Structures are given as C-alpha cells and as structure tokens.
Coordinates of C-alpha atoms in Angstrom, one line a residue:
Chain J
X1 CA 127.1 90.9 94.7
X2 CA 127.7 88.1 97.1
X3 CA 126.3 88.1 100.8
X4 CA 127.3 86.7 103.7
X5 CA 124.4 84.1 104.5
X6 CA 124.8 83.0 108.0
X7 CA 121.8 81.0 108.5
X8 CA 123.2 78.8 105.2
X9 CA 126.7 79.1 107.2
X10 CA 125.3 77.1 110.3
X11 CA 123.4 74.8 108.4
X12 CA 126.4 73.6 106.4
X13 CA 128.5 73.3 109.7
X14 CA 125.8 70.9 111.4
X15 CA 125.4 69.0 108.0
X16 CA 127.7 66.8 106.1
X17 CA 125.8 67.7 103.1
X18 CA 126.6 64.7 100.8
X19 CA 126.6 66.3 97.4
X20 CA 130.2 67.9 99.3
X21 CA 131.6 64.9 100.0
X22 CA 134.4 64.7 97.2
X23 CA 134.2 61.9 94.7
X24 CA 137.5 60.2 94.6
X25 CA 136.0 57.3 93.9
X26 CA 134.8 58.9 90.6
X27 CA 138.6 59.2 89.3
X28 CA 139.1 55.6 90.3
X29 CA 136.2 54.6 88.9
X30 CA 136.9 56.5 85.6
X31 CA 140.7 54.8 85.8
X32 CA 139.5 51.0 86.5
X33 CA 137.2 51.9 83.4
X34 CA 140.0 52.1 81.2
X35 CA 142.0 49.6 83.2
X36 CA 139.8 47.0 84.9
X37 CA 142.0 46.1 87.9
X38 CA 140.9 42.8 89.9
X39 CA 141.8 43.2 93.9
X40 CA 144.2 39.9 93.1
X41 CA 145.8 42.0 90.3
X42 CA 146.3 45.0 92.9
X43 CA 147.5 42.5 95.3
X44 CA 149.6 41.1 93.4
X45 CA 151.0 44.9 91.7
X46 CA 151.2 46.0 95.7
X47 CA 153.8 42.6 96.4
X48 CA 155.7 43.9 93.0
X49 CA 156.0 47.6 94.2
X50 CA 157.1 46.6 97.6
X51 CA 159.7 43.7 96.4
X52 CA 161.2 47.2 94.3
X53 CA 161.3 49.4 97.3
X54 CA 163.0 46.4 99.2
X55 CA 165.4 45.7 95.8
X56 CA 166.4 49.8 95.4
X57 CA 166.5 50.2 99.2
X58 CA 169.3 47.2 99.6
X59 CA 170.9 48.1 96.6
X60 CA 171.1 51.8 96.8
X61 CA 173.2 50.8 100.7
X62 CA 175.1 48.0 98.8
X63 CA 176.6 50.6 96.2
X64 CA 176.8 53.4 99.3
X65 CA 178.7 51.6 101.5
X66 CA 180.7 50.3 98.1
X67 CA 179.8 46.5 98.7
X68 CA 179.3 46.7 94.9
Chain S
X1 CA 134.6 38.5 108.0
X2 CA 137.3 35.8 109.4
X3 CA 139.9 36.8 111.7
X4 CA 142.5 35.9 108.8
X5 CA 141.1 38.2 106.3
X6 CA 140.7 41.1 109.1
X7 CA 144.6 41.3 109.7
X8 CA 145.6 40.6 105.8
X9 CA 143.3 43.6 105.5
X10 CA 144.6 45.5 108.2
X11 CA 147.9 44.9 107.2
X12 CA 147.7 45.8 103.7
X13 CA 146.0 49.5 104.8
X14 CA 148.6 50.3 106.5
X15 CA 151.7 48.8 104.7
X16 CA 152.8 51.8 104.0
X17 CA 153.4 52.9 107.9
X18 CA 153.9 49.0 108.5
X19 CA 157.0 49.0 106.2
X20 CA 157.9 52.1 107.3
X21 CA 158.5 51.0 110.8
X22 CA 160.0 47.5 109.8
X23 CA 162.7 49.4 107.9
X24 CA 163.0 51.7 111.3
X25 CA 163.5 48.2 113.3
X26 CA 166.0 46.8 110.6
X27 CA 168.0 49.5 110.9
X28 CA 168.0 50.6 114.5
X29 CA 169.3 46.4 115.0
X30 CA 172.1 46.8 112.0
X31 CA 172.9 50.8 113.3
X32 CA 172.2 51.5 116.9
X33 CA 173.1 55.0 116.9
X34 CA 169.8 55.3 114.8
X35 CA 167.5 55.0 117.9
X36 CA 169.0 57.3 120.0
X37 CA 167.5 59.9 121.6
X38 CA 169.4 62.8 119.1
X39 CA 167.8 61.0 116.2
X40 CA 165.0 61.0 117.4
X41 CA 164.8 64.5 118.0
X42 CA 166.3 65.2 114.4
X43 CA 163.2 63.3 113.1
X44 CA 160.8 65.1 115.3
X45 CA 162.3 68.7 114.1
X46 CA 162.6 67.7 110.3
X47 CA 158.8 66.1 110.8
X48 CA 157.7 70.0 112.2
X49 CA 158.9 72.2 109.9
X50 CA 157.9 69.6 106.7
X51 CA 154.3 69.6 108.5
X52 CA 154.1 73.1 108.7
X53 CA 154.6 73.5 104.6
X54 CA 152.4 70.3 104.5
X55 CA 149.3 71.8 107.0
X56 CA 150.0 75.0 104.4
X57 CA 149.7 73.1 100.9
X58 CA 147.2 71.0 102.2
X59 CA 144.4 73.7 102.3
X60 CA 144.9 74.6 98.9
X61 CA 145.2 70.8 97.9
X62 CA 142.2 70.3 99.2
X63 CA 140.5 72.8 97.2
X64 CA 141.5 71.2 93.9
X65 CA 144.3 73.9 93.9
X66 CA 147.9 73.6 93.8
X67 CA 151.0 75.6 95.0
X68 CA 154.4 74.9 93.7
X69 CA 155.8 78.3 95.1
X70 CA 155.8 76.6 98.5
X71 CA 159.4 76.0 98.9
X72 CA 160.9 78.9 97.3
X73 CA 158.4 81.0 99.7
X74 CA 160.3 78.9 102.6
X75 CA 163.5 80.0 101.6
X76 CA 163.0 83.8 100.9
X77 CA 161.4 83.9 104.3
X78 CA 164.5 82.5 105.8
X79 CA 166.5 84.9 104.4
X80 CA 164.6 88.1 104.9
X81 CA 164.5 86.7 109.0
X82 CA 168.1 85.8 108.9
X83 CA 169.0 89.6 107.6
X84 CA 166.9 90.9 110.3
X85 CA 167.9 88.7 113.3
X86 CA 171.7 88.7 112.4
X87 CA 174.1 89.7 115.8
X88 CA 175.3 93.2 116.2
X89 CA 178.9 92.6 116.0
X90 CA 178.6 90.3 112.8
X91 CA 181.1 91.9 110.5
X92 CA 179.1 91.1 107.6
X93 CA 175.8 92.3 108.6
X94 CA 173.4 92.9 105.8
X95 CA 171.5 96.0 107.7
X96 CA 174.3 97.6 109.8
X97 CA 172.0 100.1 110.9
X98 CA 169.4 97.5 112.0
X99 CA 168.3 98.0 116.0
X100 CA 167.9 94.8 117.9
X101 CA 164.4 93.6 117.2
X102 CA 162.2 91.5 119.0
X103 CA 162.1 87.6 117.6
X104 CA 158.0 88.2 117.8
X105 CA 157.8 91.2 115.8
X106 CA 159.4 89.8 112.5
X107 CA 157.6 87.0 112.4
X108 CA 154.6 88.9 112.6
X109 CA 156.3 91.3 109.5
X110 CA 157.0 88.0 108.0
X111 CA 153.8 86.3 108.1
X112 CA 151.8 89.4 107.4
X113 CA 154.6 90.4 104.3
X114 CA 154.4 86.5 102.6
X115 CA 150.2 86.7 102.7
X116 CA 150.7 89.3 100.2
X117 CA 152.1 86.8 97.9
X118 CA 149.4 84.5 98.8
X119 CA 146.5 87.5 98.0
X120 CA 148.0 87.5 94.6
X121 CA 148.6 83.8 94.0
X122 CA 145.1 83.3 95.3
X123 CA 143.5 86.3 92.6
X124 CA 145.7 85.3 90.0
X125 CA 144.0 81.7 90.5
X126 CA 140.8 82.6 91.4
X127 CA 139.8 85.7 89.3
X128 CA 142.0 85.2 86.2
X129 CA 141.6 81.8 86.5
X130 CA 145.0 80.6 85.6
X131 CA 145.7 77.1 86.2
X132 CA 147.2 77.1 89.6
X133 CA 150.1 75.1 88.7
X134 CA 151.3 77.9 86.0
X135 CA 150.3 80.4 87.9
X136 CA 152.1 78.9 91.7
X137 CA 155.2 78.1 88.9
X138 CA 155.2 82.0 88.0
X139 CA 155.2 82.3 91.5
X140 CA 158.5 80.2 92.7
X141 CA 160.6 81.6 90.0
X142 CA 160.4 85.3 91.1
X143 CA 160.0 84.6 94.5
X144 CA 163.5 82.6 93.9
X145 CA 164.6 85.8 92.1
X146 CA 163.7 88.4 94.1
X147 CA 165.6 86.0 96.9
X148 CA 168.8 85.8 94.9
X149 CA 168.5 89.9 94.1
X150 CA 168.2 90.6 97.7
X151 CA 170.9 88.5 99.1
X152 CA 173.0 88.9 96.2
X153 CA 173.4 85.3 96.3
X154 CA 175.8 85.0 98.9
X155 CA 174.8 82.6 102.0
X156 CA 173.6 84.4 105.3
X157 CA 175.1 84.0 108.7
X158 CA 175.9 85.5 112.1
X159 CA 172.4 84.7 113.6
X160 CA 171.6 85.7 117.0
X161 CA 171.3 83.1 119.6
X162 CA 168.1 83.7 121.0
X163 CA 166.8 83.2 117.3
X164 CA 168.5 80.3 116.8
X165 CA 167.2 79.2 120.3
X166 CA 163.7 78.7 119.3
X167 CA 164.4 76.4 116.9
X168 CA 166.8 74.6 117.8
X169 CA 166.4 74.1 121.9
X170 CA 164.4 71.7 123.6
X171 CA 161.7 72.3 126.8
X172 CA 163.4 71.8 130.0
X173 CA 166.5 70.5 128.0
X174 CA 164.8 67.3 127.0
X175 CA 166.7 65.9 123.8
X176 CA 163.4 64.9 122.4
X177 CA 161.3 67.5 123.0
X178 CA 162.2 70.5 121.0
X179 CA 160.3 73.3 120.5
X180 CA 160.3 72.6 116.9
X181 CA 157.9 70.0 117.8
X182 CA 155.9 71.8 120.2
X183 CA 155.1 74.8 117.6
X184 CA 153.8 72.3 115.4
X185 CA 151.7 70.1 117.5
X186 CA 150.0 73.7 118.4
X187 CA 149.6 74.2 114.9
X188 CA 148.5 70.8 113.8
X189 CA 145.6 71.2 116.9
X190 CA 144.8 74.4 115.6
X191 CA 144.9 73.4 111.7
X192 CA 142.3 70.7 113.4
X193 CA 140.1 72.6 114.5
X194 CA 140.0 75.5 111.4
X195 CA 139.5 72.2 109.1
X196 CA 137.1 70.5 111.4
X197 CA 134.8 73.0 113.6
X198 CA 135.0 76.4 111.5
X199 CA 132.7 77.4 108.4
X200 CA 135.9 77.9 106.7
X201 CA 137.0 74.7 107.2
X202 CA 133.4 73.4 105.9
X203 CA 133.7 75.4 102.9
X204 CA 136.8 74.7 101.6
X205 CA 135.6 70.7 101.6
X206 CA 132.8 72.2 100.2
X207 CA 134.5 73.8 97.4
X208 CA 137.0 70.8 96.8
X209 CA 134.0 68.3 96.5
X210 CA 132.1 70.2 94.1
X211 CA 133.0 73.9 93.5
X212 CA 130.4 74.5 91.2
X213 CA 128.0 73.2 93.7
X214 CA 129.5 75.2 96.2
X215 CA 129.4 78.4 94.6
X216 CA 125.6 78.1 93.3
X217 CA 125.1 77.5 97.1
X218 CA 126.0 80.4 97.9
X219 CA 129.9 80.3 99.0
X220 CA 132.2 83.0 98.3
X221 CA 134.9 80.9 96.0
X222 CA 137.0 83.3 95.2
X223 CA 137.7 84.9 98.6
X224 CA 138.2 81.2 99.9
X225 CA 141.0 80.4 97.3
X226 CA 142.5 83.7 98.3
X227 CA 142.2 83.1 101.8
X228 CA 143.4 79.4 101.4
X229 CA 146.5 80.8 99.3
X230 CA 146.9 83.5 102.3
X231 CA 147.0 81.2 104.8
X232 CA 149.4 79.0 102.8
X233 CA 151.6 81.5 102.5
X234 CA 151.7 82.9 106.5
X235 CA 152.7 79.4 107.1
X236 CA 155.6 79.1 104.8
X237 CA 156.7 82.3 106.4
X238 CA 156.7 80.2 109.5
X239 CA 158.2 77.3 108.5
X240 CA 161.1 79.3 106.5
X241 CA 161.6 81.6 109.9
X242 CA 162.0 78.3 111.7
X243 CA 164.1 76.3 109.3
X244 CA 166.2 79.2 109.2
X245 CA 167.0 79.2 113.0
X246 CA 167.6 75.4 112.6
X247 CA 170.1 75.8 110.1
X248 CA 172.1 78.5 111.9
X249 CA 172.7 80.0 108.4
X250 CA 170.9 80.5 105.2
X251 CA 171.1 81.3 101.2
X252 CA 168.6 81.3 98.6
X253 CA 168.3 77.6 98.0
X254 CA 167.0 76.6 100.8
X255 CA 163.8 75.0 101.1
X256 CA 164.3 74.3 96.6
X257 CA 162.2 71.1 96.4
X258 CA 160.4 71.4 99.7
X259 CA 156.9 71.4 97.5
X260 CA 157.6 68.2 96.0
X261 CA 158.0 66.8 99.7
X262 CA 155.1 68.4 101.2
X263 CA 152.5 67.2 98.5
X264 CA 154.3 63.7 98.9
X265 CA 153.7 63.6 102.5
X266 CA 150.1 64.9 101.7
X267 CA 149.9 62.0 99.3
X268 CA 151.1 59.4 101.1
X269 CA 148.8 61.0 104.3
X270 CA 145.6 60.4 102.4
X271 CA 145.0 64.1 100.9
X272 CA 143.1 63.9 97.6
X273 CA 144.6 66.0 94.7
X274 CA 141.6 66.1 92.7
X275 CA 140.0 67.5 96.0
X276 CA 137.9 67.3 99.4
X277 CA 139.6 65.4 101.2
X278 CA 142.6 65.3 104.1
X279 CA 142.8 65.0 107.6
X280 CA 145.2 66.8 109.7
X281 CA 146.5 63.2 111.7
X282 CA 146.6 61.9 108.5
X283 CA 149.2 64.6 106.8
X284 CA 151.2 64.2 110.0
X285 CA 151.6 60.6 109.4
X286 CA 152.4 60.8 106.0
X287 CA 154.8 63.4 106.8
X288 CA 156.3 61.6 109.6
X289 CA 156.3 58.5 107.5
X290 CA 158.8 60.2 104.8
X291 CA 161.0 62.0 107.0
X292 CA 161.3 58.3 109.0
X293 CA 162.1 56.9 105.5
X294 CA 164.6 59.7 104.2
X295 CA 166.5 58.9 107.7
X296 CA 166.8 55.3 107.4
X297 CA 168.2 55.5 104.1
X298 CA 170.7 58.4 105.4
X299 CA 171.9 55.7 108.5
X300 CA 172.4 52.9 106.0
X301 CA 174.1 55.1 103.4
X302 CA 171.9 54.7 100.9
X303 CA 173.3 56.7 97.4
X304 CA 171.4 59.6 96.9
X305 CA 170.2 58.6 93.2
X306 CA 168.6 56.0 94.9
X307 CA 166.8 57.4 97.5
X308 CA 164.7 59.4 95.1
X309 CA 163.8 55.7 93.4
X310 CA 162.9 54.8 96.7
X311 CA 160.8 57.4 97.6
X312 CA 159.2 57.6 94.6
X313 CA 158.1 53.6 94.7
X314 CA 156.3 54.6 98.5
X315 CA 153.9 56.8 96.9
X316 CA 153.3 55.2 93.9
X317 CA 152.3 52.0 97.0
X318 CA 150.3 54.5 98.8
X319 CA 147.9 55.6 95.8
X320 CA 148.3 51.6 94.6
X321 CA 146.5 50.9 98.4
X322 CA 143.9 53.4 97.9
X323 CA 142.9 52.5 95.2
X324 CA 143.0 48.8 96.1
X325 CA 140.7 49.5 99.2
X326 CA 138.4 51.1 96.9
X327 CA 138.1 48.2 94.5
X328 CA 137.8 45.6 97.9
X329 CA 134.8 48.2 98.7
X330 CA 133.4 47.9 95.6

C-alpha cells in the first residue's frame, strides 16, 4: 500500500534530482544514430524548411486572392 | 565565441518566433487593418482560450501521456453552459423550466462534472494501462456522442448577456484588454507556480523523466496520472465555458481539432512528447506563435488547404531547431 512520505516530498522539491531530468536528448541521440545529421546538414534542412513555408505561404495568398 | 556566431546562433533559436514576427511586419505594411487594436485583441482572446487547452494537455504531455479527447471535452462543455445560461424569453430554450443561475455556479458544476471524465481517462490509463492515445480516442468519440445526443444536433443560442460578457468584454473598455486574457494570465501564473513550486509539480517531471524511477522512489503514479487527467479536464471545462461565451452560440462541433492545436502550440513551445519537459512561458509563446500565424494567413487570404501546409512546415522547423541545438551542443 503506498504512503505519503513527506520527508522524500521536501527532499525532491529542494533537489533537481538528475536521474528526473528527462532524456530528450536520448531520442535524438537514438535518431542521429540511424541518421547521422551534421549541424551544416541541419543548417542547411532548416534554410529548405523555411524557403517551403515562405513558397506555400506566398502561394497559398497568390491562389486566395485568385492572382493565379 | 565571436560576436558573428552569437547572433547566427541566436537567430537560428528563435527562427521560429523570429519568422513569426517578420510575417506579422509583412503583413501589417501590405494590410494595415492587421495591426489595429481589434486584432490585436482577437489574437489575445484566440491566444487565451488555446492556452487554456494547451496549460491542460500540457500536464499530461509532460507525463509521457497523451489526451486526444481535449477538444471534444471543449465543445460538450460549451454546450452543457450554453443550455444552462440561455435567456429566459428565448423561444427555443432547451430547459424551460431552468431558474436564472449564477454564471459562478455552473462553472463550478462544469469543472467539477468534466473531472469525472478525467478520473476515468486517468484510471483507464493508469490502472488498465491502455495506451493513452486509444484510450483519450475512446474518449473524444463518446464525449462527441453524448454531445450530439444531448443537443440533438441542433446549434445552441439565445445566451444571456452577462455570460456572454465575460468573455467577450474588455477591463475598463480597453479594446485590448479582454478579460479573456486576463483569466488566462491568472491561470498561466498559477499553472507556474503548480509546475514550478508544488510537489505535484515536481512529480509529474519526475514521472515524465523516468516513471519507473519515479515510482520505485516512492511516488504515487497512478493517482498523479489521474490527477493530471483531472486537472486536464476541469480546464477544458473552462476553456469550452469561455469559448462558448465568445462565440455567442454553440453546436457540437465546436472545439473538433482543438487537440491537434494545443499539442502543436506545446510543440512548437518546447514541451517534450516523450516526456519531462515544458515550461509554462514557453507554451504561451508557442501558442501565441500559432494563433499570430493562423491570423496572418487569414489577413492575406491565404486558401485554407494551404494553411494546414503551412502550419504543418512550422513545427516540423521547430523540432528541426531542437534538434539542431542539440547536435551544436554535442
């Protein structure tokens, strides 16, 4: 049966007890495994995904003001 | 570091917000109307009510949960206030019998009602340990249901003005100041604190870092989900009882995709779906930074197919940045 262990309580809230801190960085690790991404490459992907965003944003008022 | 690299870096951590705003610029210089002091007020309530779901999912995002029942939650809750708060001499009033209530006392019944449907999301997720995305799925389709049984699917109207008042007025008549805005700073400071200063607050990082961990230590996981998926669902109740007084009217669609938006904003605000980590400031921006994106595209007339492309390409940027700070980290 679980118990309410207030000591344990205060503890944690005047810790940052580091095996809580969340591992993102273990998913990203586990991705960049798989697909070894250089910070040029992101750069570079980051440029692309913005150019889109510009592309879709221009187009998508283009055809909804019927310029095209 | 040299001061070149500092701002490219600088820069490219917050593209995201830096884009955001440039778009803002363009488009207040090509369509004035856009920064005027109505829109900006439009933005401001839109923001509130989208941080209120976001502030609710967020919890439960943070403990490596999920909760897809979000916006159908939003929309029943609307309903059930709209029935309750309709005026006397409405001709089509769903309880003719219905007294005059106070504004107060069904949002209490509403928050206290909708944690019931948080308890059971919560068990269902914690003690039967259904997936929470199936089980939060099971969820939004009979919540939507239940919502379409009880109005009969017909849209509700005739809301009384002091209802409609509260969220859609402004303190001492200032444009940009309504009280939308107000109810969800309140609730953003007092998210802050619950996240940052309470053990509940510690525990659910706790539990999102490492559950296992977490429970071996001692913490109650189960009655954490369960009080994570309560509180969840109290502030849905919330947000639907306020988007309902915005809209001046409402039917069982409304709030259909308002999930979707709310983990997007969480996303794009720097909360971790796998987990242990979000900041309240940093769901309001991402909030903020969709809504201020949704609006642009609205003021320059962008087609609706491609404003999903659009918004779809900003996430996929934010998570592409994370990552890429990570790797310049590393």
């Amino acid at each position: 049966m679980w118990q309410r262990n207030k000591k344990a309580e205060r503890q944690t809230l005047k810790e940052k007890q580091a095996e809580f801190i969340a591992k993102k960085e273990e998913y990203y690790d586990k991705l960049l495994e798989s697909v070894p991404l250089s910070v040029k490459a992101l750069d570079i992907i980051i440029a692309l995904l913005i150019l889109a965003f510009i592309a879709f944003f221009v187009i998508g008022a283009l055809k909804g003001n019927s310029v095209i | 570091m040299n001061k070149k690299k500092q701002i490219k870096e600088l820069l490219l951590n917050n593209a995201v917000i830096i884009l955001m705003i440039a778009s803002a610029v363009i488009v207040g210089i090509l369509r004035p109307k856009f920064l005027s002091a109505t829109n900006l007020r439009n933005l401001i309530a839109n923001t509130s009510v989208r941080f209120i779901i976001a502030l609710g999912i967020s919890g439960v995002l943070i403990m490596r949960n999920n909760d897809l029942s979000a916006g159908r939650q939003v929309g029943f809750a609307a309903c059930i206030t709209a029935t309750l708060l309709q005026t006397a001499d409405y001709a089509q009033k769903v309880f003719p019998d219905l007294p005059q209530l106070p504004i107060w006392l069904v949002l209490l019944f509403l928050m206290a009602g909708f944690s019931i449907i948080g308890i059971v999301n919560g068990l269902v997720v914690s003690v039967l340990h259904v997936p929470a995305f199936i089980a939060t799925l099971g969820t939004q389709t009979i919540v939507y249901g239940i919502c379409l049984v009880f109005t009969g699917s017909q849209p509700i109207g005739g809301l009384r003005s002091d209802y409609t008042a509260v969220a859609s007025g402004s303190l001492f008549d200032i444009v940009f100041i309504p009280y939308l805005g107000i109810i969800a700073l309140l609730l953003g400071i007092f998210m802050w604190f619950l996240y940052n200063k309470t053990v509940y607050g510690k525990y659910m990082y706790a539990i999102g870092g490492n559950g296992n961990a977490a429970e071996v230590s001692g913490i109650n996981t189960v009655a954490m989900t369960v009080k994570s998926y309560m509180l969840a669902s109290a502030l849905f109740a919330l947000a639907g009882f306020l988007l309902g007084g915005k809209a001046g009217g409402t039917s069982a669609s409304l709030g259909s995709g308002y999930e979707l938006q709310a983990i997007a904003g969480c996303t794009i605000g720097g909360v971790s779906v796998n987990g242990g980590i979000g900041t309240v400031g940093g769901i309001l921006a991402g909030v903020m930074v969709f809504e201020l994106l949704k609006i642009t595209m609205q003021f320059m007339g962008v087609t609706t197919a491609y404003t999903y492309i659009v918004q779809g390409i900003v996430i996929v940027i934010a998570i592409a940045l994370d990552i890429r700070k990570y790797v310049a980290k590393k």
